[in-house]
XYZ file of C-alpha atoms in Angstrom:
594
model
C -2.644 -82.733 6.062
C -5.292 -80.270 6.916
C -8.976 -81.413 7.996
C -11.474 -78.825 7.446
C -15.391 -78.446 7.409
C -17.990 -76.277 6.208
C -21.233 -75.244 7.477
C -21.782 -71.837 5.880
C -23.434 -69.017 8.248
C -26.296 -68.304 6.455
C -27.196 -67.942 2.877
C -24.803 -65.830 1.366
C -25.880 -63.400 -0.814
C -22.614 -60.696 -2.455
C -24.693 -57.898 -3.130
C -21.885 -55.957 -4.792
C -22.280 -52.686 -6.102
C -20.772 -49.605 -6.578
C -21.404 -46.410 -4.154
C -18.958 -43.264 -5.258
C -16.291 -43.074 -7.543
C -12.545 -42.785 -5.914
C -9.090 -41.715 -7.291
C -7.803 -45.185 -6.425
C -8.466 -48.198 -4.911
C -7.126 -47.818 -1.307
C -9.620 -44.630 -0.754
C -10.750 -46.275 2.940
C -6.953 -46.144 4.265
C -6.341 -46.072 6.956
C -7.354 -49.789 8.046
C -7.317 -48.514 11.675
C -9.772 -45.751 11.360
C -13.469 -45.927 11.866
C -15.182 -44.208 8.535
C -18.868 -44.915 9.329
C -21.500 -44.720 11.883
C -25.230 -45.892 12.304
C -26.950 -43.062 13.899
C -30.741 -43.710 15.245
C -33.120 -40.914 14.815
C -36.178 -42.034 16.136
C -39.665 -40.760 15.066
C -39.990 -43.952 13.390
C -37.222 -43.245 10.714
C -34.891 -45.571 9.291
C -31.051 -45.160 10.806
C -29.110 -42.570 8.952
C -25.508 -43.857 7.692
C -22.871 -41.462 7.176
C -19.897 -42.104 5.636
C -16.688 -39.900 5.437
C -14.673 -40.156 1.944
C -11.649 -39.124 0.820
C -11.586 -38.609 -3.150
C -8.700 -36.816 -3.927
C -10.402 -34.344 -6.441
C -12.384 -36.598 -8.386
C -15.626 -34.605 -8.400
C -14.171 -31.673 -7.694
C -14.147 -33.085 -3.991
C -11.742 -33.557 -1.068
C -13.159 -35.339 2.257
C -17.158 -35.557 1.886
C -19.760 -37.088 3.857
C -22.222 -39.742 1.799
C -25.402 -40.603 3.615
C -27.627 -43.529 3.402
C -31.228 -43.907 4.573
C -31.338 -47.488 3.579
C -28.913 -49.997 5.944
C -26.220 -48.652 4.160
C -27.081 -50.303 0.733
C -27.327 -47.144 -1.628
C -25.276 -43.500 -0.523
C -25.451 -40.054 -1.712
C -23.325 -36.909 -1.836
C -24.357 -34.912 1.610
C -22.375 -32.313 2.209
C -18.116 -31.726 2.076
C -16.329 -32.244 5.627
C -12.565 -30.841 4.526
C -13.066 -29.692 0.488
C -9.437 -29.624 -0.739
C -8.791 -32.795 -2.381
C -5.072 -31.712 -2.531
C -4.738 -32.449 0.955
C -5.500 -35.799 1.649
C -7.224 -35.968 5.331
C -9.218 -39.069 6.282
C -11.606 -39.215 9.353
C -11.784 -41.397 12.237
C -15.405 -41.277 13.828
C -17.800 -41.814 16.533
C -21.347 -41.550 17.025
C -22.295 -39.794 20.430
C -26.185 -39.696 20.772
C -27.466 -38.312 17.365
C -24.643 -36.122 16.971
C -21.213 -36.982 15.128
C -17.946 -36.607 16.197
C -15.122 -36.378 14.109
C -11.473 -35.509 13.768
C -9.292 -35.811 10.512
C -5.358 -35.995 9.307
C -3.142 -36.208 6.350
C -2.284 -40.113 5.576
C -0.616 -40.982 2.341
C 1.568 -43.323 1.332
C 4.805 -41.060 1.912
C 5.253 -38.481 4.660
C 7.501 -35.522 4.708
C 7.183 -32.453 7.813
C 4.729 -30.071 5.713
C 2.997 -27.096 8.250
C -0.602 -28.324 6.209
C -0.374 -31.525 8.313
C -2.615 -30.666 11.595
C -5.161 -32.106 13.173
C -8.689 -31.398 13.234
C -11.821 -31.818 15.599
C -15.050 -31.534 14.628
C -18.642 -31.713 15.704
C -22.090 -32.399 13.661
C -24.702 -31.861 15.716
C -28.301 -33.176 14.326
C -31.031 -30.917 13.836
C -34.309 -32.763 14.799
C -36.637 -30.238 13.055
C -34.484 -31.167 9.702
C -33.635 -34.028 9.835
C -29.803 -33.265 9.038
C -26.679 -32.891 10.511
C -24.995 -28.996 10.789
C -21.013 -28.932 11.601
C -19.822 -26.629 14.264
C -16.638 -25.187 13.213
C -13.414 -27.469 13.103
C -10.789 -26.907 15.975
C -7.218 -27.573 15.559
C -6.474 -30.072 18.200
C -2.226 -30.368 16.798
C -0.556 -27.849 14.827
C 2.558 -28.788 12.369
C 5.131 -26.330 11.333
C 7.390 -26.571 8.412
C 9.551 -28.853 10.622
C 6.893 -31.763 11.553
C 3.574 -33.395 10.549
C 0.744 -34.798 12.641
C -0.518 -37.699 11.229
C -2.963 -40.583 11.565
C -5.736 -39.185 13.962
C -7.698 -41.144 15.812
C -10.462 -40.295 18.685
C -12.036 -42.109 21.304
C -14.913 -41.088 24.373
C -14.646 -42.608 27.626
C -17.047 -43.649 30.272
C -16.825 -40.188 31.575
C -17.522 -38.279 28.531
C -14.165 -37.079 27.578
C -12.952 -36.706 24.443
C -9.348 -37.919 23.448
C -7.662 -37.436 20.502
C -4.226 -39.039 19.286
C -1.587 -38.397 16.367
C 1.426 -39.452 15.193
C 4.231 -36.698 15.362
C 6.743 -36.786 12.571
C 10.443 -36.146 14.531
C 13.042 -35.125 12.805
C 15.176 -38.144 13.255
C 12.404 -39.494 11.334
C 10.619 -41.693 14.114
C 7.674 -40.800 15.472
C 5.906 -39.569 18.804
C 2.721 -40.642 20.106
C 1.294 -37.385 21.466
C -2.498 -36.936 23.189
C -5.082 -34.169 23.785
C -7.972 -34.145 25.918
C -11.020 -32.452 25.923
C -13.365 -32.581 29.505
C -15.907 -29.894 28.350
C -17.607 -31.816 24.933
C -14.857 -30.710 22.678
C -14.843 -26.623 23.344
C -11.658 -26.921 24.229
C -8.586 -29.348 24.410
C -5.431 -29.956 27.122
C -2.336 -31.221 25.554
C -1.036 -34.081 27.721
C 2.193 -36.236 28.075
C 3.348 -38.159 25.452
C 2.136 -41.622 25.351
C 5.074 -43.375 23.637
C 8.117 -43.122 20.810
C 8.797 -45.530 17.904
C 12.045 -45.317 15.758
C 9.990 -45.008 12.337
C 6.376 -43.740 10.933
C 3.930 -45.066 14.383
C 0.481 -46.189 13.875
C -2.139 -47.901 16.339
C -5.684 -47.588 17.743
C -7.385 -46.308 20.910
C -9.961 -47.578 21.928
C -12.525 -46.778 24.975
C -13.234 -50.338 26.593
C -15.952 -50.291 29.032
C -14.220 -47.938 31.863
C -10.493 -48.122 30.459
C -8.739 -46.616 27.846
C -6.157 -48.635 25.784
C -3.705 -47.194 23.111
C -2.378 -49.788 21.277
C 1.017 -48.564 18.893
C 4.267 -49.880 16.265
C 5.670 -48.995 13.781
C 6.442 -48.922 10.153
C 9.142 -51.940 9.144
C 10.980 -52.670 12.350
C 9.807 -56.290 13.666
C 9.793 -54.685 17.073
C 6.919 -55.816 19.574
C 3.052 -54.314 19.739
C 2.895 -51.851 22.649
C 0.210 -50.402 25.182
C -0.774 -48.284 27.313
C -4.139 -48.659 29.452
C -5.425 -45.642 31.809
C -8.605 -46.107 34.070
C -11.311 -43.476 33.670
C -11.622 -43.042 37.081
C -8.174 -41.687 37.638
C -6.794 -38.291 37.674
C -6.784 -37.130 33.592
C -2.821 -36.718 33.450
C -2.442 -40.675 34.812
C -1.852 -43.404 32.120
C -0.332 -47.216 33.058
C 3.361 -47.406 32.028
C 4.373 -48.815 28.296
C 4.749 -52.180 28.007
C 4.736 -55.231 25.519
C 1.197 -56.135 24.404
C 2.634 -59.035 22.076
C 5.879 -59.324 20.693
C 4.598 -59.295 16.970
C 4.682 -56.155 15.761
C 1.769 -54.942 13.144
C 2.643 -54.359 9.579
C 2.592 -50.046 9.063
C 2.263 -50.056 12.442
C -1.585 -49.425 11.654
C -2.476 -52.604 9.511
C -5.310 -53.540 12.060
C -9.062 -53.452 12.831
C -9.734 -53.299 16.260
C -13.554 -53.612 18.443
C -14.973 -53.776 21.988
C -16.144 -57.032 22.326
C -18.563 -55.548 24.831
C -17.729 -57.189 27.831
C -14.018 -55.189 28.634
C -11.941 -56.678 26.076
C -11.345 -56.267 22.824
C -11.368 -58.110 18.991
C -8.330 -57.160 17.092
C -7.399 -58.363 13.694
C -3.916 -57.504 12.162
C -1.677 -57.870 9.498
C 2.408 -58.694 11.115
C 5.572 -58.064 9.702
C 5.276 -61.209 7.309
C 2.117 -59.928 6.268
C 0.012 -62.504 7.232
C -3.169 -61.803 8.802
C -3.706 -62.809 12.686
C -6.645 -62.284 15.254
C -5.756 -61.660 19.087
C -8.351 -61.334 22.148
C -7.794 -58.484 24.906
C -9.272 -59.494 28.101
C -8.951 -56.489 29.932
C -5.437 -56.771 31.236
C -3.609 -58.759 28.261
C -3.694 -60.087 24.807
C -4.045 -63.590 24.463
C -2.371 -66.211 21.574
C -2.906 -65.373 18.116
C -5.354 -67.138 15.748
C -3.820 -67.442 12.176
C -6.738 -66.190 9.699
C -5.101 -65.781 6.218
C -1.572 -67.332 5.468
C -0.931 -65.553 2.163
C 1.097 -62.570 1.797
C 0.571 -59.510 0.278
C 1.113 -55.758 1.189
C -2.670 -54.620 0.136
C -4.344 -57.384 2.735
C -6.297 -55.438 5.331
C -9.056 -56.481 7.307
C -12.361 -54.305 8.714
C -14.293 -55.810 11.676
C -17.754 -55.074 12.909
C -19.173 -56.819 16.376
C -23.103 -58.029 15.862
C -24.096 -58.616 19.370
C -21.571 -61.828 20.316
C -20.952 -62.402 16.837
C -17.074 -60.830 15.317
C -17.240 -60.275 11.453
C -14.079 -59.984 9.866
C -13.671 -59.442 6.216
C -10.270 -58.735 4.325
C -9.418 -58.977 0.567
C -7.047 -61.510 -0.572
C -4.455 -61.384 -3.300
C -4.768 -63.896 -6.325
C -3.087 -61.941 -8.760
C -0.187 -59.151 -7.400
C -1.783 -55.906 -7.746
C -4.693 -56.913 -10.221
C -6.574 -59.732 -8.965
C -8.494 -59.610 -5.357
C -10.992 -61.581 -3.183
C -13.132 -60.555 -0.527
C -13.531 -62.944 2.041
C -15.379 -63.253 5.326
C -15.193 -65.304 8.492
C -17.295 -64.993 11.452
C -16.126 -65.732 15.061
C -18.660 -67.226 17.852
C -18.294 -69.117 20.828
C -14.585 -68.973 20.414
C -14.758 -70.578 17.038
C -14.034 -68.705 13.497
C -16.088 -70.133 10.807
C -14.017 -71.024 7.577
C -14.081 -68.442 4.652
C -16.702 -67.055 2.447
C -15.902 -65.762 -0.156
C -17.819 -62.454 -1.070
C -16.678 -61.097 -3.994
C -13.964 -62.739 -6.767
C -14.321 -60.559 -9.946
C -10.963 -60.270 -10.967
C -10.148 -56.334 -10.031
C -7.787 -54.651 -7.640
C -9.520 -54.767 -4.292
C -8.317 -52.041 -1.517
C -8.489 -51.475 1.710
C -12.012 -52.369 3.398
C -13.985 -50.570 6.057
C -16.696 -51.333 7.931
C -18.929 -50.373 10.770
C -17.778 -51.097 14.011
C -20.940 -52.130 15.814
C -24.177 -53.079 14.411
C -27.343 -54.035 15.948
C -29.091 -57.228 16.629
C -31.538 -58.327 14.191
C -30.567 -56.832 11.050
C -30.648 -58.602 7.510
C -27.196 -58.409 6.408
C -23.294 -57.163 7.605
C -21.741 -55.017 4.733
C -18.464 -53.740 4.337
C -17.005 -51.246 2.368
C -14.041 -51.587 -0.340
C -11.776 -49.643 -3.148
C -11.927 -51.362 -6.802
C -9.812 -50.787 -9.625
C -8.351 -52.423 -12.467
C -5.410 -52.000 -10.663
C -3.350 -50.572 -7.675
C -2.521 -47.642 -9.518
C -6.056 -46.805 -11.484
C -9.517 -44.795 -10.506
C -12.464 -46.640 -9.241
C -15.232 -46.796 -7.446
C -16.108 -47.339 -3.703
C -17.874 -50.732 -3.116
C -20.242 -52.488 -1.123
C -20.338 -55.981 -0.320
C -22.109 -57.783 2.337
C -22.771 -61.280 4.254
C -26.382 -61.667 5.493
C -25.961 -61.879 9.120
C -26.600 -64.749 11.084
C -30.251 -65.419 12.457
C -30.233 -62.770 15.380
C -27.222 -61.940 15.152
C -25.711 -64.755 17.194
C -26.778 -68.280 16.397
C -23.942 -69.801 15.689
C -23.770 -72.727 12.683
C -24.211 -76.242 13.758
C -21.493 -78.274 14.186
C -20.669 -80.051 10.691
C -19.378 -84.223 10.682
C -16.108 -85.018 11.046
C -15.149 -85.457 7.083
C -14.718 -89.445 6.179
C -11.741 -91.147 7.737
C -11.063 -93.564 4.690
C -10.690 -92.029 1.049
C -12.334 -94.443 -1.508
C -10.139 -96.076 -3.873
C -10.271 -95.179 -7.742
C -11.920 -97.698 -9.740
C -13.027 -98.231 -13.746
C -11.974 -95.311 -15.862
C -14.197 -93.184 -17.265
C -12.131 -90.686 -19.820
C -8.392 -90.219 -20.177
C -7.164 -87.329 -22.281
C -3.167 -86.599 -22.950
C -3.960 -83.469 -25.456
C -1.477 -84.954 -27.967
C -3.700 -83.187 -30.951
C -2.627 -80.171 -32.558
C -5.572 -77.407 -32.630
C -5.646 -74.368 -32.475
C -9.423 -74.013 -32.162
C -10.204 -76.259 -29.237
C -9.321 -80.061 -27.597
C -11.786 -81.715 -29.471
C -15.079 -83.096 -30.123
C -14.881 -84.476 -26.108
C -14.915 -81.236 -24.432
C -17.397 -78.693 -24.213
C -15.134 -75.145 -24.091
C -15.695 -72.067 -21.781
C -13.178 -69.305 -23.088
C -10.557 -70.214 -25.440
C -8.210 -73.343 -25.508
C -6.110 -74.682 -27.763
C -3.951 -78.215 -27.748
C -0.215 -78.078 -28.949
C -0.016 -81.694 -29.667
C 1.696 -82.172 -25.565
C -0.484 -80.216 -23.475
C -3.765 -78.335 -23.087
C -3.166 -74.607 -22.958
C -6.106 -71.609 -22.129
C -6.126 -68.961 -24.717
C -7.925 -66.521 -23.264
C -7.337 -63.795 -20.174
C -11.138 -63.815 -18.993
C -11.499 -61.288 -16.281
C -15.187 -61.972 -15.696
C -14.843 -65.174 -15.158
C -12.792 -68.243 -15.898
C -11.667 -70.249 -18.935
C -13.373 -73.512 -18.214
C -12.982 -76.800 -20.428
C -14.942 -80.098 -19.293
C -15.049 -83.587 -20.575
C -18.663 -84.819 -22.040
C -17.566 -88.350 -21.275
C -17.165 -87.864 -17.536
C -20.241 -87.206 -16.237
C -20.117 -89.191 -12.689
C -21.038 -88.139 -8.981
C -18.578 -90.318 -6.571
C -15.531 -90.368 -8.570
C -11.917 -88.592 -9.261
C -10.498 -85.996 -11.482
C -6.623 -85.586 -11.743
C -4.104 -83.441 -14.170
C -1.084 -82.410 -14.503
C -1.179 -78.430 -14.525
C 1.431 -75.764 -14.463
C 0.195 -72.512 -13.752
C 3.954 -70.627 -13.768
C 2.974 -68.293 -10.271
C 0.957 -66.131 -12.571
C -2.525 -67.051 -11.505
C -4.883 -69.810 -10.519
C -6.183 -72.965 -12.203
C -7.654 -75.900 -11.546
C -9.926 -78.848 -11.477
C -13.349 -79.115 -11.782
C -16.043 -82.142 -10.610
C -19.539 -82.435 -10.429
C -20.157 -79.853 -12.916
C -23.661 -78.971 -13.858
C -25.143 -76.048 -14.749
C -24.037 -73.242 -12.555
C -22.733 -75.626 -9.412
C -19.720 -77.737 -9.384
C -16.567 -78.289 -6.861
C -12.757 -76.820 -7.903
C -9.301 -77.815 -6.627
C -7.544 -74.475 -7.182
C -3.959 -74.122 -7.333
C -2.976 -71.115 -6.735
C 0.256 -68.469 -7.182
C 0.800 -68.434 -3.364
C 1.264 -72.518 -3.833
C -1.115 -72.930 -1.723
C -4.647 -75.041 -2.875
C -8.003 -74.475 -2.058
C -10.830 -76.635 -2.544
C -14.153 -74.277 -3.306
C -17.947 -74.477 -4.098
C -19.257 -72.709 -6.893
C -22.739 -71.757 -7.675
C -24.170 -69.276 -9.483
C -20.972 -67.412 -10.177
C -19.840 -67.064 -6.953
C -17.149 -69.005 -4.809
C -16.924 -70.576 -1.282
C -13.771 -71.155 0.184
C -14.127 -74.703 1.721
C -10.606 -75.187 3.210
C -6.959 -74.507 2.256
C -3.534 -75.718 2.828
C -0.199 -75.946 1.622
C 0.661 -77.820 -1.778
C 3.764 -79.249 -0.498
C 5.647 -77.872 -3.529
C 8.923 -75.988 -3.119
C 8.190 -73.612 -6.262
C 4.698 -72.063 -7.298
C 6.162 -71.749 -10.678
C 6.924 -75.930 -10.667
C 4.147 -78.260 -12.358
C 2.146 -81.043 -10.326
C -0.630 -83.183 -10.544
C -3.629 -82.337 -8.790
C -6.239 -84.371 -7.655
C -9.410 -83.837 -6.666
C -12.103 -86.737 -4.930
C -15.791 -86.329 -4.527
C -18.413 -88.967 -2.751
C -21.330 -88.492 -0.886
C -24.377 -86.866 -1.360
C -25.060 -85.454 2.732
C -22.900 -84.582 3.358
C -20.306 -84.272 0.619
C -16.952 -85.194 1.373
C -13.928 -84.166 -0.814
C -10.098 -84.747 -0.731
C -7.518 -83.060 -2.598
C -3.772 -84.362 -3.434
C -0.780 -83.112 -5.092
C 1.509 -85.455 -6.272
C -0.439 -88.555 -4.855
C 0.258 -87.050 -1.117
C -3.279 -86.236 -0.123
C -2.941 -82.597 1.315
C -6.431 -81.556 2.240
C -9.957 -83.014 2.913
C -13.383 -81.597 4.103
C -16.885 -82.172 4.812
C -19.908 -79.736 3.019
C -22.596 -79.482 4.824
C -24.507 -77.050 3.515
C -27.518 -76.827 1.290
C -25.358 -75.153 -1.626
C -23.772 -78.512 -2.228
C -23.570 -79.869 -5.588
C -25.330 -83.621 -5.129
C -26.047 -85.083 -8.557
C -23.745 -86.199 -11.005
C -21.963 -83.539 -13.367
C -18.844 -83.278 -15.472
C -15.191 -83.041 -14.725
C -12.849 -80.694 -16.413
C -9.927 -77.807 -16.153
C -10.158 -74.279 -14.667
C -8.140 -71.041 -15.013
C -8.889 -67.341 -15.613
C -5.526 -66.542 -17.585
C -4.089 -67.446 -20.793
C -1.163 -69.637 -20.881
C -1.774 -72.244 -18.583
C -0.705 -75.724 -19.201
C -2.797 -78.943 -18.826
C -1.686 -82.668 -19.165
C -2.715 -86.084 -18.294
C -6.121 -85.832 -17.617
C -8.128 -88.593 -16.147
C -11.332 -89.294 -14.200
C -12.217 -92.573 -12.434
C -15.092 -93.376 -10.381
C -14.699 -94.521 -6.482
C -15.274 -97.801 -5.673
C -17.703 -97.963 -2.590
């Protein structure tokens, strides 16, 4: 059994809303580049955002910058960075001063040697008397022939005020080389330098500039080899670089599933996706990595996480897969004083949700943390850019107080309250008892939902079972395809779910006004996601709320909600799925005995 608790951050508030239309909904690959930055201006102007999009020809345009004068919450075209939407570059940025630097790279899905795949360095230099930015031209840092690519850019400035830029070399074994350039003169020119390492397939990593050392962190595509790195001090000769050794001996999914940050004080936050494609957070002290923190355990190959540091406080959002290739969340922990909070979730529309992105560093004291996102019906369909955001916690860095330890003894089940078994045939409903969200219908065995409700969810609850402290259980099989649920304390906008979902894994959530707060998960117990149960789901308390959730009678999960968002007063019980298809049986509500 899992014990979890809740105390959210802050009031969160999913401001979602569309930015720029994209050719699909993985526009912000690659997870380990950096596609923003927060530029101050002074003169008592608002920071400018700029953000570097790749769109593939929609518009008529290739990589573009957008610009924002408001914290990021509404963009505009500004001006084109690499035009040709044929060629799909992506950038990898860094704010020096007011000016922007810059490189970009081919990254798609597939590589093959091509002579268009080079690398590029650019500077925008601000104009004060304008108010804008001005590129100089782009210099070719790595140069492909028909033979080779150069792939996956990334840049990084040290203490010193070097520039370094590193790629990916496509060899014609079809592994790949790490290679390096260095620029000591602010970009004007650039000194090729030893290779930093060699993988067997398509490479990927980071490099980052951590207070006077340089790490490159590298794997590879499909090979369950270890994580690698490679740490040079600023202070030694240019050409000098630490030898290559094991930095964990996970290795990253792609090689480049990872969002990585300074934590400010020598070390640095990384978040990655391994092999297994589960999601994982590791701390770099300065010398090492340390154990890894599990932060999602469901699998998918989309799941990608974006990072930003607020002062002490690590944001980490990543989308999570409901429904294969159609159905995304966007959740978001926060990490303080060594502890991550559990889930939010931001954003649960049921749409394809890409890669995010997100600023790497923001300041203390603003309103709100957003990230960045593709959406799309689906994995293969146009859509727009999105923003999403968590409002940031007070400062910056007070961290949530700790909640109580959930309620050691579960109350029994007492008198019974309503007991369906759907053994009515109707094809319009389940009778006068239940008051219908979406379409059901009852086949004379079961309950079934009728309806595929991307909006929102098919939702069916029982008049007669309006309680606060009591139980709802059911019989459900959902078949892998999708979640469902059930529902207490319903009222109005606000009630409590236990989800089941196609991972076979169960949540219990909060909902209020349409959105959903991951309290805790676990795993069902059940060898087969496609196999039916019964689920049960306990509420008593009023503050805090405590809930417990069982599958089969073995009680799998319980928590503690804290928070002000909890539903207190007495509400309905019911069913819960956004799909058709589902099957419901042996419903039944009791109330708790105290």
């Amino acid at each position: 059994m899992i014990i979890g608790s809740v105390a959210l951050l802050a009031a969160v508030l999913a401001s979602t809303a569309p930015v720029l239309p994209v050719k699909v909904g993985n526009a912000l690959t690659l997870p380990a580049q950096r596609h923003a930055v927060r530029i101050e201006t002074g003169g008592g102007r608002p920071a400018t955002w700029l953000l570097a999009v790749q769109q593939e020809g929609v518009e008529g345009r290739g990589l573009s910058f957008y610009r924002s004068e408001d914290e990021g919450r509404t963009f505009r075209f500004y001006a084109p960075i690499q035009p040709d939407g044929s060629h799909a570059d992506r950038a990898d940025l860094i704010a020096v001063g007011r000016d922007v630097a810059l490189v970009y790279s081919w990254e798609s899905p597939s590589l093959r040697a091509s002579s268009r795949h080079d690398v590029y360095f650019q500077w925008w230099r601000y104009q004060p008397d304008s108010h804008d930015w001005e590129p100089e031209p782009a210099v070719r840092i790595f140069n492909a022939d028909d033979s080779t690519a150069y792939t996956r850019a990334l840049l990084a400035r040290d203490s010193r005020g070097r520039l370094w830029v590193q790629a990916f070399r496509l060899d014609s074994d079809g592994g790949s080389t790490a290679v390096v350039s260095v620029s000591s003169d602010g970009g004007a020119s650039f000194q090729r330098q030893a290779n930093l390492g060699r993988v067997k397939r398509r490479g990927g990593g980071r490099l980052l500039s951590v207070g006077s050392r340089l790490v490159f962190l590298y794997a590879m595509h499909d090979g369950f080899e270890p994580t690698r790195m490679r740490i040079r001090r600023d202070s030694d000769p240019v050409e000098s670089w630490g030898e290559v050794k094991t930095a964990f001996s996970d290795g990253i999914y792609h090689g480049a599933a990872l969002s990585a940050v300074a934590d400010g004080e020598g070390g640095i936050h990384l978040v990655y996706k391994d092999e297994t494609e589960r999601l994982y957070y590791r701390h770099f002290d300065g010398t090492s990595f340390g154990s890894r923190t599990l932060l999602e355990s469901s699998r998918d190959w989309a799941m990608q996480a974006a990072t930003t540091r607020v002062g002490k406080t690590l944001y980490v959002f990543y989308n999570v897969m409901r429904s294969a290739g159609r159905a995304y969340e966007i959740h978001v922990r926060t990490l303080k004083d060594g502890r991550f909070s559990d889930p939010v979730v931001l954003d649960s529309r049921r749409t394809f949700k890409g890669y995010p992105n997100a600023l790497e560093t923001l300041p203390e004291g603003v309103d709100d943390v957003p990230c960045f996102f593709g959406e799309a019906p689906d994995d293969n369909s146009r859509g727009n850019m999105v923003r999403v955001k968590l409002d940031a916690l007070v400062g910056g860095s007070d961290a949530p107080p700790p909640p109580p330890k959930p309620s050691d003894d579960i109350p029994a089940p007492g008198r019974e309250l309503f007991l369906d078994g759907f053994s009515r045939d109707s094809s319009s409903g389940l009778g006068s008892d239940w008051s219908l969200g979406g379409l059901w219908l009852s086949n004379g065995k079961r309950a079934v939902s009728d309806l595929d409700n991307p909006d929102g969810n098919n939702r069916a609850l029982a008049s007669p079972s309006r309680c606060r402290d009591c139980q709802v259980e059911a019989w459900l099989q959902n078949f892998a395809a999708d979640e469902a649920g059930v529902v207490l304390r319903a009222k109005g906008n606000a009630f409590y779910a236990l989800v089941y979902l196609p991972s076979g894994r169960i949540q219990i959530r909060r909902y209020r006004d349409g959105k959903s707060t991951v309290l805790a998960e676990a795993a069902s117990g059940q060898s087969s996601a496609w196999e039916g149960a019964t689920f049960t789901l306990a509420a008593w308390g009023t503050q805090p709320v405590h809930l417990a959730a069982s599958v089969n009678g073995q009680v799998r999960l319980r928590v503690t909600d804290t928070s002000s968002a909890a539903p207190r007063d007495e509400g309905l019980a019911g069913l819960l799925t956004p799909i058709a298809g589902i099957w419901f049986d042996d419903f039944r509500v009791r109330e708790l005995e105290d």
